[in-house]
XYZ file of C-alpha atoms in Angstrom:
689
model
C -247.781 -106.786 -161.219
C -250.811 -108.231 -162.780
C -249.063 -111.515 -163.825
C -246.074 -113.705 -163.960
C -245.625 -115.244 -167.374
C -243.138 -118.429 -167.593
C -241.987 -119.368 -170.617
C -240.895 -123.082 -170.553
C -237.910 -123.693 -172.926
C -235.120 -126.477 -173.464
C -234.132 -129.154 -175.884
C -236.710 -131.965 -177.147
C -237.221 -134.848 -174.546
C -236.096 -132.867 -171.493
C -239.518 -133.238 -169.765
C -240.780 -129.760 -170.421
C -244.601 -130.811 -170.989
C -243.994 -133.515 -168.256
C -243.273 -130.941 -165.670
C -246.187 -128.612 -166.674
C -248.503 -131.552 -166.768
C -247.338 -132.939 -163.459
C -247.931 -129.328 -161.684
C -251.577 -129.100 -163.253
C -252.701 -132.836 -162.355
C -250.340 -133.427 -158.992
C -249.227 -136.670 -160.444
C -247.248 -137.935 -162.995
C -248.954 -138.778 -166.656
C -247.590 -141.976 -167.935
C -249.268 -141.750 -171.040
C -247.946 -140.031 -174.042
C -248.902 -136.374 -173.743
C -248.612 -133.592 -176.293
C -245.021 -132.422 -177.362
C -246.229 -128.905 -176.884
C -248.889 -128.001 -174.315
C -251.343 -124.967 -174.911
C -251.181 -121.928 -172.419
C -251.871 -122.609 -168.801
C -253.189 -119.809 -166.321
C -253.258 -120.421 -162.960
C -255.297 -118.059 -160.745
C -253.755 -115.937 -158.251
C -255.650 -117.604 -155.577
C -253.756 -121.198 -156.180
C -250.508 -121.167 -154.545
C -249.251 -117.819 -155.441
C -247.585 -115.679 -152.496
C -248.021 -112.638 -154.163
C -251.626 -112.939 -155.529
C -250.730 -112.615 -159.159
C -251.834 -114.861 -161.917
C -249.422 -117.026 -163.352
C -249.347 -117.884 -166.994
C -247.319 -120.877 -167.994
C -246.250 -121.075 -171.945
C -244.739 -124.572 -173.336
C -242.358 -124.166 -176.300
C -240.638 -126.520 -178.956
C -237.037 -126.271 -179.730
C -237.612 -127.435 -183.409
C -236.241 -125.257 -186.057
C -239.229 -124.653 -187.715
C -240.917 -123.255 -184.438
C -238.067 -121.015 -183.586
C -240.257 -117.837 -184.726
C -243.025 -118.721 -182.168
C -240.333 -119.587 -179.470
C -238.562 -115.969 -180.114
C -242.099 -114.337 -179.607
C -242.966 -116.106 -176.677
C -239.575 -115.504 -174.798
C -239.891 -111.933 -175.666
C -243.562 -111.876 -173.933
C -242.211 -113.274 -170.779
C -241.189 -112.547 -167.462
C -239.094 -115.413 -166.291
C -237.855 -118.307 -168.539
C -237.567 -121.902 -167.059
C -234.804 -123.400 -168.873
C -234.740 -127.273 -168.484
C -231.917 -129.864 -169.242
C -232.055 -133.716 -168.529
C -228.693 -135.163 -169.580
C -225.250 -134.330 -170.404
C -225.945 -133.404 -173.922
C -228.804 -131.052 -173.088
C -226.683 -129.423 -170.241
C -223.901 -128.608 -172.758
C -226.736 -126.919 -174.989
C -227.318 -124.683 -172.039
C -224.250 -122.660 -172.228
C -223.354 -123.267 -175.871
C -226.759 -122.568 -177.343
C -229.786 -121.469 -174.971
C -228.134 -118.583 -172.907
C -226.347 -117.149 -176.096
C -229.742 -117.096 -177.757
C -231.435 -115.437 -175.042
C -228.958 -112.690 -174.958
C -229.090 -112.622 -178.911
C -232.744 -111.458 -178.562
C -232.117 -108.815 -176.131
C -234.199 -109.908 -173.348
C -233.566 -109.096 -169.835
C -235.531 -111.547 -167.834
C -234.335 -113.794 -165.019
C -233.753 -117.573 -166.000
C -234.451 -120.399 -163.601
C -232.275 -123.524 -164.422
C -234.071 -126.783 -164.030
C -232.085 -130.364 -163.976
C -235.157 -132.670 -164.654
C -235.379 -136.290 -164.416
C -233.316 -136.663 -161.242
C -235.001 -140.020 -160.689
C -232.449 -141.514 -163.413
C -229.587 -143.176 -161.566
C -227.085 -141.948 -164.269
C -227.876 -138.222 -163.357
C -225.915 -138.539 -160.029
C -226.583 -137.075 -156.399
C -227.877 -133.395 -155.831
C -224.431 -132.443 -154.399
C -222.954 -133.467 -157.412
C -225.098 -131.678 -159.874
C -224.756 -128.585 -157.912
C -221.060 -128.547 -157.798
C -220.324 -130.100 -161.244
C -223.258 -128.557 -163.378
C -225.136 -125.771 -161.594
C -222.596 -123.651 -159.989
C -220.083 -123.376 -163.095
C -223.299 -121.966 -165.517
C -224.456 -119.540 -162.828
C -221.051 -118.059 -162.627
C -220.575 -117.661 -166.171
C -224.247 -116.338 -166.828
C -225.186 -113.833 -164.123
C -228.990 -113.889 -165.443
C -229.494 -117.195 -164.133
C -231.326 -116.696 -160.811
C -231.463 -119.962 -159.397
C -231.301 -123.822 -160.092
C -233.307 -126.644 -158.967
C -233.554 -130.435 -159.447
C -236.867 -132.088 -160.386
C -238.494 -135.485 -161.429
C -241.789 -135.033 -162.944
C -242.179 -138.775 -162.771
C -241.545 -138.729 -158.805
C -243.275 -135.232 -158.388
C -240.428 -134.139 -156.898
C -239.931 -130.364 -156.833
C -242.501 -129.586 -159.010
C -244.349 -126.987 -157.225
C -241.211 -125.694 -155.953
C -239.744 -125.278 -159.612
C -242.643 -122.992 -160.297
C -242.778 -121.052 -157.164
C -238.980 -120.325 -157.583
C -240.120 -118.752 -161.237
C -242.761 -116.634 -159.284
C -240.269 -115.508 -156.947
C -237.773 -114.429 -159.413
C -240.209 -112.395 -160.802
C -241.998 -110.782 -157.669
C -239.034 -110.856 -155.518
C -235.835 -110.446 -157.800
C -232.690 -110.808 -156.197
C -230.660 -108.840 -158.787
C -231.574 -105.394 -157.745
C -230.650 -106.334 -154.089
C -227.639 -108.462 -153.923
C -224.191 -108.557 -155.834
C -223.302 -112.209 -155.744
C -220.045 -111.487 -156.895
C -219.208 -109.215 -153.852
C -221.364 -111.301 -151.984
C -222.916 -108.087 -150.607
C -225.925 -105.944 -150.723
C -225.843 -103.319 -153.380
C -225.639 -99.819 -152.473
C -229.357 -98.820 -153.352
C -230.356 -101.609 -151.190
C -228.507 -100.277 -148.364
C -229.523 -96.858 -148.760
C -233.158 -98.002 -148.662
C -232.749 -100.052 -145.495
C -230.770 -97.174 -143.719
C -234.019 -95.091 -144.337
C -236.317 -97.796 -143.421
C -234.171 -98.195 -140.244
C -234.257 -94.024 -139.842
C -238.246 -94.325 -139.867
C -238.609 -97.174 -137.536
C -236.047 -95.666 -134.965
C -238.723 -93.525 -133.439
C -236.482 -92.012 -130.797
C -233.932 -91.608 -133.248
C -231.100 -93.228 -130.458
C -229.362 -94.918 -133.310
C -231.026 -98.530 -131.955
C -234.261 -100.223 -132.447
C -235.618 -101.163 -128.975
C -238.265 -103.778 -128.260
C -241.137 -101.960 -128.844
C -239.710 -100.357 -132.148
C -239.084 -103.634 -133.646
C -242.452 -104.925 -132.426
C -243.995 -102.213 -134.280
C -241.747 -103.036 -137.484
C -242.217 -106.936 -136.993
C -242.600 -109.239 -133.897
C -239.278 -109.751 -132.033
C -237.364 -109.909 -128.650
C -234.061 -108.417 -129.459
C -232.738 -104.943 -130.013
C -231.026 -103.910 -133.250
C -228.517 -101.107 -134.521
C -228.390 -100.128 -138.069
C -225.409 -102.167 -138.744
C -226.904 -105.350 -137.621
C -230.257 -104.341 -139.354
C -228.166 -104.407 -142.603
C -226.339 -107.529 -141.883
C -229.624 -109.300 -141.075
C -230.835 -108.348 -144.263
C -227.912 -109.281 -145.986
C -228.009 -112.822 -144.466
C -231.711 -113.148 -145.859
C -230.466 -112.370 -149.443
C -227.266 -115.012 -149.225
C -229.591 -117.879 -148.081
C -232.199 -117.279 -150.852
C -234.764 -115.766 -148.371
C -234.647 -112.231 -150.387
C -238.474 -112.339 -150.428
C -238.270 -111.291 -146.927
C -236.082 -108.265 -147.842
C -238.409 -107.266 -150.561
C -241.608 -107.731 -148.172
C -240.042 -104.986 -145.901
C -238.996 -102.794 -148.810
C -242.463 -102.840 -150.339
C -244.140 -102.276 -146.916
C -242.138 -98.771 -147.084
C -243.311 -98.175 -150.840
C -239.940 -98.976 -152.679
C -240.411 -100.524 -156.103
C -238.354 -103.260 -157.951
C -235.774 -100.739 -159.034
C -235.590 -99.686 -155.113
C -236.948 -95.966 -155.846
C -240.069 -95.023 -153.819
C -242.923 -95.291 -155.783
C -244.181 -92.067 -157.656
C -247.873 -92.263 -156.638
C -246.230 -92.107 -152.876
C -243.706 -89.378 -153.192
C -246.287 -87.423 -155.669
C -250.020 -88.024 -154.657
C -253.005 -86.480 -156.591
C -253.056 -83.003 -155.150
C -254.506 -80.162 -157.150
C -254.723 -76.654 -155.941
C -257.734 -74.908 -157.590
C -256.846 -71.210 -159.207
C -257.339 -68.579 -156.094
C -257.016 -71.189 -153.526
C -253.741 -71.975 -151.859
C -252.199 -75.011 -149.949
C -251.745 -74.847 -146.159
C -250.380 -77.220 -143.645
C -253.281 -78.986 -141.834
C -253.091 -79.414 -138.119
C -251.813 -82.704 -138.435
C -248.582 -81.434 -140.870
C -247.600 -78.622 -138.529
C -247.910 -81.566 -135.547
C -245.331 -83.646 -137.739
C -243.132 -80.910 -138.131
C -243.082 -79.610 -134.754
C -242.113 -83.438 -133.799
C -239.531 -83.779 -136.251
C -237.917 -80.388 -134.749
C -238.180 -81.686 -131.094
C -236.664 -85.220 -132.031
C -233.552 -83.762 -133.689
C -232.948 -80.967 -131.418
C -230.524 -83.181 -129.448
C -229.199 -80.612 -127.458
C -232.364 -78.731 -126.603
C -231.062 -75.460 -127.486
C -234.323 -74.458 -129.456
C -232.413 -74.583 -132.845
C -231.355 -77.236 -135.474
C -227.591 -76.932 -136.145
C -225.870 -78.205 -139.116
C -225.386 -81.601 -137.855
C -228.848 -81.867 -136.592
C -230.238 -80.925 -139.790
C -228.169 -83.127 -141.741
C -229.277 -86.088 -139.336
C -232.906 -84.961 -140.057
C -232.816 -84.757 -143.904
C -230.628 -88.373 -143.925
C -233.479 -90.084 -145.470
C -234.065 -87.606 -148.086
C -232.124 -86.368 -151.143
C -231.036 -83.094 -148.954
C -232.921 -80.051 -148.217
C -235.555 -79.198 -150.886
C -233.856 -77.432 -154.131
C -235.708 -74.489 -153.634
C -233.977 -73.939 -150.345
C -230.494 -74.352 -151.461
C -229.600 -70.814 -152.152
C -231.448 -69.253 -149.442
C -232.348 -71.287 -146.342
C -232.030 -70.676 -143.481
C -231.741 -66.830 -143.960
C -235.177 -66.893 -145.047
C -236.628 -67.448 -141.891
C -236.143 -67.014 -138.097
C -232.880 -68.091 -136.367
C -231.481 -67.995 -132.942
C -228.363 -65.997 -131.880
C -226.052 -68.754 -133.143
C -227.893 -68.572 -136.614
C -229.588 -71.928 -136.231
C -233.307 -72.052 -137.316
C -235.588 -71.967 -134.254
C -238.989 -74.061 -134.264
C -241.003 -70.696 -135.401
C -238.858 -70.533 -138.467
C -238.982 -74.201 -139.094
C -242.993 -73.969 -139.259
C -242.481 -70.579 -140.799
C -240.243 -72.137 -143.765
C -242.527 -75.038 -144.176
C -245.524 -73.105 -144.387
C -244.113 -71.280 -147.055
C -242.717 -74.064 -149.089
C -246.180 -75.566 -148.685
C -247.814 -72.270 -149.827
C -245.398 -71.936 -152.812
C -244.556 -75.844 -153.848
C -247.359 -78.132 -152.157
C -245.849 -81.064 -154.332
C -242.359 -80.399 -152.759
C -243.926 -80.654 -149.156
C -245.471 -83.670 -150.089
C -242.589 -85.328 -151.427
C -240.748 -84.432 -148.220
C -243.639 -85.774 -146.091
C -243.007 -89.011 -147.842
C -239.491 -89.056 -147.547
C -239.499 -87.966 -143.733
C -242.264 -90.771 -142.862
C -245.512 -88.916 -142.398
C -248.364 -91.442 -141.372
C -252.043 -90.453 -141.192
C -254.379 -93.112 -139.611
C -257.302 -91.546 -140.924
C -256.395 -91.200 -144.861
C -253.187 -92.812 -144.916
C -251.785 -90.984 -148.002
C -249.259 -87.731 -146.887
C -252.226 -85.435 -148.279
C -253.432 -85.581 -145.064
C -250.761 -83.055 -143.878
C -252.120 -80.345 -146.271
C -255.329 -78.595 -146.692
C -256.682 -76.469 -149.565
C -258.134 -73.089 -148.533
C -261.256 -71.611 -149.822
C -261.123 -69.268 -152.997
C -259.846 -65.880 -152.394
C -262.693 -64.423 -154.636
C -265.153 -65.434 -152.274
C -263.811 -63.291 -149.561
C -264.242 -59.607 -150.705
C -265.758 -58.673 -147.306
C -264.045 -58.195 -144.029
C -264.700 -61.327 -141.705
C -263.087 -64.334 -140.115
C -259.538 -65.194 -141.497
C -259.696 -68.493 -142.826
C -256.142 -68.882 -144.126
C -253.122 -68.946 -142.308
C -250.678 -67.857 -144.910
C -250.404 -64.327 -146.873
C -248.434 -63.789 -149.654
C -247.161 -59.784 -150.441
C -244.910 -58.799 -153.229
C -242.718 -55.619 -152.602
C -242.397 -53.565 -155.778
C -240.285 -50.610 -156.461
C -236.900 -49.036 -158.002
C -233.647 -50.604 -157.359
C -231.775 -48.980 -154.521
C -235.066 -47.863 -152.856
C -234.546 -50.087 -149.600
C -236.954 -52.782 -150.429
C -234.022 -55.164 -149.155
C -234.135 -53.381 -145.795
C -237.795 -54.338 -145.467
C -237.179 -57.968 -145.552
C -233.936 -57.723 -143.497
C -232.942 -55.946 -139.989
C -232.149 -52.146 -140.988
C -228.730 -51.226 -141.973
C -226.945 -48.213 -141.535
C -227.887 -47.560 -145.452
C -231.643 -47.032 -144.521
C -230.945 -45.082 -141.373
C -234.168 -46.166 -139.630
C -235.049 -45.158 -136.078
C -234.598 -47.362 -133.386
C -238.483 -48.176 -132.786
C -238.564 -48.941 -136.664
C -235.444 -51.199 -136.166
C -237.261 -52.995 -133.759
C -240.509 -53.481 -135.612
C -238.621 -54.856 -138.715
C -236.261 -57.045 -136.347
C -239.650 -58.437 -134.815
C -240.419 -59.750 -138.637
C -237.196 -61.283 -139.544
C -233.634 -60.641 -137.944
C -230.787 -60.326 -140.560
C -227.100 -59.143 -139.806
C -226.237 -55.566 -140.494
C -224.885 -54.702 -143.835
C -223.562 -51.229 -145.136
C -223.009 -52.621 -148.574
C -225.558 -52.423 -151.348
C -226.342 -55.777 -153.027
C -228.635 -55.428 -155.868
C -231.488 -58.051 -155.755
C -230.982 -60.186 -159.120
C -232.936 -63.298 -158.270
C -236.356 -63.008 -156.035
C -235.723 -62.534 -152.260
C -237.954 -63.965 -149.909
C -238.705 -63.940 -146.247
C -241.659 -65.526 -143.953
C -242.410 -65.339 -140.271
C -245.425 -65.834 -138.030
C -247.557 -62.681 -137.118
C -250.490 -62.897 -134.351
C -253.709 -61.486 -135.406
C -256.080 -59.320 -133.209
C -257.969 -62.346 -131.093
C -254.673 -64.323 -131.254
C -254.963 -66.141 -134.299
C -251.174 -67.114 -135.829
C -250.698 -66.453 -139.375
C -247.610 -66.480 -141.601
C -246.698 -63.638 -143.825
C -244.402 -64.208 -146.777
C -242.674 -61.043 -148.166
C -241.078 -61.390 -151.658
C -239.032 -58.791 -153.603
C -238.953 -59.624 -157.404
C -235.437 -58.478 -158.236
C -234.544 -58.591 -161.970
C -237.342 -61.102 -162.434
C -239.972 -58.630 -161.622
C -241.235 -58.070 -165.283
C -241.796 -62.007 -165.942
C -243.595 -62.519 -162.621
C -245.664 -59.485 -163.349
C -246.680 -60.848 -166.640
C -247.337 -64.331 -165.261
C -251.175 -64.490 -164.210
C -250.768 -67.489 -162.139
C -248.029 -65.685 -160.134
C -250.563 -62.516 -159.938
C -253.411 -64.807 -158.651
C -251.023 -66.518 -156.122
C -250.272 -62.813 -154.406
C -252.785 -61.519 -151.826
C -251.399 -57.955 -151.497
C -248.913 -55.535 -153.387
C -246.832 -52.857 -151.447
C -245.103 -50.281 -153.763
C -242.235 -48.864 -152.032
C -240.124 -45.772 -153.282
C -237.151 -43.909 -151.758
C -238.626 -40.304 -150.702
C -235.068 -38.980 -150.842
C -234.557 -40.029 -154.794
C -236.640 -37.870 -157.048
C -236.720 -40.531 -159.614
C -237.905 -43.483 -157.504
C -241.802 -42.889 -157.429
C -242.234 -42.440 -161.072
C -240.942 -46.361 -161.202
C -244.165 -47.215 -159.358
C -246.352 -45.282 -161.793
C -244.825 -46.972 -164.657
C -245.245 -50.215 -163.423
C -249.096 -49.686 -162.674
C -249.593 -48.281 -166.431
C -247.701 -51.304 -167.806
C -249.305 -53.897 -165.797
C -253.088 -52.873 -165.347
C -253.757 -56.286 -163.850
C -252.119 -55.112 -160.805
C -255.248 -53.098 -160.130
C -257.225 -56.322 -159.020
C -254.836 -56.762 -155.992
C -255.047 -54.578 -152.663
C -252.211 -52.256 -152.497
C -250.271 -50.040 -150.216
C -247.581 -47.439 -150.855
C -244.687 -46.646 -148.680
C -242.040 -44.186 -148.433
C -238.519 -45.554 -147.267
C -235.559 -43.456 -146.035
C -237.976 -41.052 -144.569
C -235.618 -39.810 -142.228
C -233.489 -38.255 -144.885
C -234.286 -34.893 -146.929
C -237.692 -35.279 -148.598
C -237.232 -34.512 -152.283
C -239.987 -33.745 -154.795
C -240.445 -36.477 -157.039
C -240.146 -36.084 -160.906
C -243.905 -37.253 -161.660
C -247.001 -35.760 -162.812
C -248.341 -36.126 -159.321
C -246.644 -36.034 -156.081
C -247.035 -39.430 -154.026
C -249.775 -37.819 -151.561
C -251.621 -36.580 -154.561
C -251.325 -39.879 -156.658
C -252.466 -41.712 -153.776
C -255.444 -39.324 -152.962
C -256.504 -39.514 -156.612
C -256.884 -43.339 -155.980
C -258.984 -42.842 -152.964
C -256.227 -44.158 -150.858
C -254.492 -43.076 -148.018
C -251.233 -41.189 -148.049
C -248.145 -43.296 -148.303
C -246.603 -45.227 -145.133
C -243.546 -44.590 -143.541
C -241.174 -47.468 -143.171
C -241.699 -48.444 -139.468
C -245.371 -48.952 -140.573
C -244.890 -51.204 -143.185
C -245.221 -54.737 -141.792
C -248.407 -53.670 -140.197
C -250.281 -51.622 -142.687
C -249.399 -54.835 -145.457
C -251.363 -56.923 -143.379
C -254.098 -54.340 -142.420
C -254.786 -53.518 -146.076
C -254.444 -57.221 -146.972
C -257.246 -57.803 -144.228
C -259.799 -56.028 -146.042
C -259.771 -58.629 -148.538
C -258.783 -61.742 -146.006
C -260.768 -60.590 -143.057
C -259.450 -59.306 -139.646
C -255.612 -58.531 -139.513
C -252.453 -58.271 -137.965
C -252.892 -54.812 -136.422
C -251.636 -56.415 -133.186
C -248.245 -57.266 -134.317
C -247.012 -53.374 -134.295
C -248.722 -52.865 -130.968
C -247.090 -55.519 -129.469
C -243.588 -54.434 -131.238
C -243.863 -51.124 -129.707
C -244.808 -52.447 -126.221
C -241.989 -54.643 -126.349
C -239.518 -51.743 -127.222
C -240.608 -49.573 -124.413
C -240.483 -52.804 -122.013
C -236.836 -53.355 -123.338
C -235.947 -49.634 -122.537
C -237.222 -50.245 -118.834
C -235.536 -53.342 -118.566
C -232.205 -52.010 -120.003
C -231.778 -49.809 -117.052
C -231.818 -52.734 -114.769
C -228.849 -54.224 -116.393
C -227.835 -55.623 -120.126
C -228.986 -59.133 -119.201
C -232.459 -57.821 -118.223
C -233.707 -57.036 -121.633
C -233.966 -60.712 -122.632
C -237.160 -60.777 -120.667
C -239.102 -59.675 -123.599
C -237.884 -62.394 -125.782
C -240.329 -64.911 -127.478
C -243.179 -62.723 -128.601
C -242.873 -60.305 -125.266
C -243.377 -63.155 -122.590
C -241.459 -62.758 -119.386
C -240.014 -65.305 -117.760
C -242.627 -65.493 -115.198
C -245.205 -65.798 -117.681
C -243.425 -68.352 -119.413
C -243.372 -70.833 -116.188
C -246.997 -69.898 -115.499
C -247.901 -71.312 -119.058
C -245.892 -74.458 -118.559
C -246.757 -74.651 -114.716
C -242.962 -75.336 -114.119
C -240.720 -73.554 -111.162
C -238.789 -70.511 -112.556
C -234.947 -71.438 -112.937
C -233.086 -70.721 -109.917
C -229.761 -69.232 -110.852
C -230.385 -70.005 -114.362
C -230.596 -73.675 -113.698
C -233.836 -75.369 -114.868
C -235.167 -78.953 -114.886
C -235.224 -78.906 -118.633
C -236.726 -82.460 -118.912
C -239.792 -81.587 -116.921
C -240.057 -78.337 -119.022
C -239.904 -80.486 -122.456
C -242.397 -83.021 -120.916
C -244.962 -80.595 -119.866
C -244.649 -78.738 -123.279
C -245.199 -81.709 -125.247
C -248.197 -82.605 -122.979
C -249.823 -79.154 -123.183
C -248.794 -78.820 -126.777
C -250.760 -82.516 -127.535
C -253.637 -81.270 -125.403
C -254.158 -78.275 -127.562
C -254.133 -79.878 -130.563
C -256.792 -78.323 -133.037
C -257.654 -81.824 -134.234
C -258.629 -82.407 -130.611
C -260.814 -79.243 -130.272
C -257.716 -77.379 -129.073
C -256.400 -73.971 -130.249
C -253.517 -73.231 -132.367
C -253.083 -69.912 -130.815
C -252.612 -71.486 -127.487
C -250.034 -74.064 -129.126
C -248.033 -70.974 -130.284
C -248.249 -69.529 -126.581
C -246.847 -72.894 -125.306
C -244.102 -72.839 -127.962
C -242.982 -69.370 -126.998
C -243.146 -70.268 -123.170
C -240.732 -73.126 -123.708
C -238.380 -70.788 -125.904
C -238.390 -68.236 -123.055
C -237.328 -70.731 -120.289
C -234.586 -72.224 -122.819
C -233.247 -68.414 -123.599
C -233.110 -67.900 -119.791
C -231.025 -70.841 -119.248
C -228.775 -70.798 -122.231
C -227.795 -67.197 -121.146
C -227.114 -68.033 -117.634
C -224.754 -70.598 -118.882
C -223.129 -68.400 -121.266
C -222.800 -65.668 -118.291
C -220.982 -68.339 -115.949
C -218.783 -69.612 -118.738
C -217.557 -65.901 -119.153
C -217.061 -65.298 -115.322
C -215.159 -68.652 -114.968
C -212.996 -67.356 -117.918
C -212.459 -64.393 -116.369
C -211.378 -65.843 -113.103
C -209.219 -68.674 -114.475
C -208.181 -67.037 -117.669
C -208.122 -68.191 -120.917
C -206.741 -71.603 -121.338
C -206.361 -72.828 -125.040
C -205.916 -76.587 -125.554
C -202.818 -77.590 -126.778
C -202.469 -80.824 -128.795
C -198.811 -82.409 -129.194
C -197.800 -84.042 -132.626
C -197.570 -87.869 -132.377
């Protein structure tokens, strides 16, 4: 706020001008002064706690000056209404307050009982009880009341300070005087602040957390924190509440500042937004903090607690999360899936990520703003030749006729696709989904994201999107085409009409020729059918100087290989690792049904995971998980790319932690099953009371 404009109103001879003169001169002026003083401006460095300029406007109550009075009231931020005797007091309720309402102004009023030095005006307690409280109960716009005496210079500075405070620290948005309680919006804001200050999320502010917030020696839980601020508001110290709220970027309407939620962040054409190392670090810490049961996944209660200070999960997640990314056996999102989901959100909707970083309390000591958690990649147009991969997120559109099996590429293969076991393993390595024999047509775009390791160990995130019935609209949108890195044309090799759809797409949308593409035949295990097209698929791709269409089991690898011709070295290692893991799984399966878990977490064995974290292997399925988590956090921090570390090593450290957690979890499940076999199933029976 640049300035506080105070309009001094009241009947004639109530001492309005004397109050202003006493403030300016710092003494009572006994000689005759002007009936209406000129406007006075007090600079921000003189007695203003919020460092705002204060403008004081004196007015006249004479009927002929009513037009000027009306204009000044409408320009003001606060009205100082002065009375000095019984007659002028009665006029407060009978004339002045109704007059302010008739003007439609919505500003606070400070009621001032002037000339308290006169014996006929009674004691302060009498004035408060007989005059001030009744009128405040009738007119809620009266913010506060005070007794003054210009002659004795009593409460002169205080009355104008109350006016300043009523504007800079208004009580109305915070406190419901009728209910004698904080308003719901205030409680919600304070609950979010408590959440952000409770760094360990134990529901209690310990000494260190309070010291970081404001120096104190006692601990507080959330209820006590809310009660403390209610007491501040009740006792007239609501400026303390406002100091807290404004420190956390709240406006006078108790909403977060738009500049805080939506800082300036523009992504140039052909570039994209990604999480920076600081952004990844923040989301890793957030996941670990709310994974209370240390099972490597966020269940519904943990997700609800994590998103408590936000409006809920992002709107773009509502219909698809968490099925768009990696989940564990229980269906809960893993840390790998959590990071992949935010990588995709940042790529597609960077402003959504910035908004949620603000809600969730991201802090950057270097740049301060949430934009420190994001970075902008170089333009795709600059990388037409193979080289180093500088981007971490790649987008692929899947295009093809309906019922050709595109959805099977995004999910684990169903019986409808009849994929081989090795092909199934490769697709599951990208994103695991439940089997389904029912055909579900894609109406809205369907999307999936997962991390893939490049040759040399660099980790990237691959987004695959099937466009559904919005395909024509998206392909006509040049901005959506610019965002895409590679197209994957898919067709059903057993359907004679499937490939012609691809030919029609390329003819209808010539702008697609600007993007690298691959062609893929799905359902290749079924009888191959001659396509009703001028050229058969092999001949068609040959005419374009391209390789023949791929089979389904090579699609993930080839998508990123072809994309690497533009983006640099690519994901070829993914298929090799998946195939190797499949062979290892076959060998391990011979040792027993539980042994196959040794290839979990990107092919890491239990022994390799323990060596990475330098912990003892679990004995009988028991491990010191506190030691595991402690070493994981320390190693993860040491390998922060901002500190000269490696994102690849961080990913290996993460996989090692997940592998040990899997071993402990499976051993626990095995023990519970064995106990049940020995003791028999004993359901819990509850008696009605």
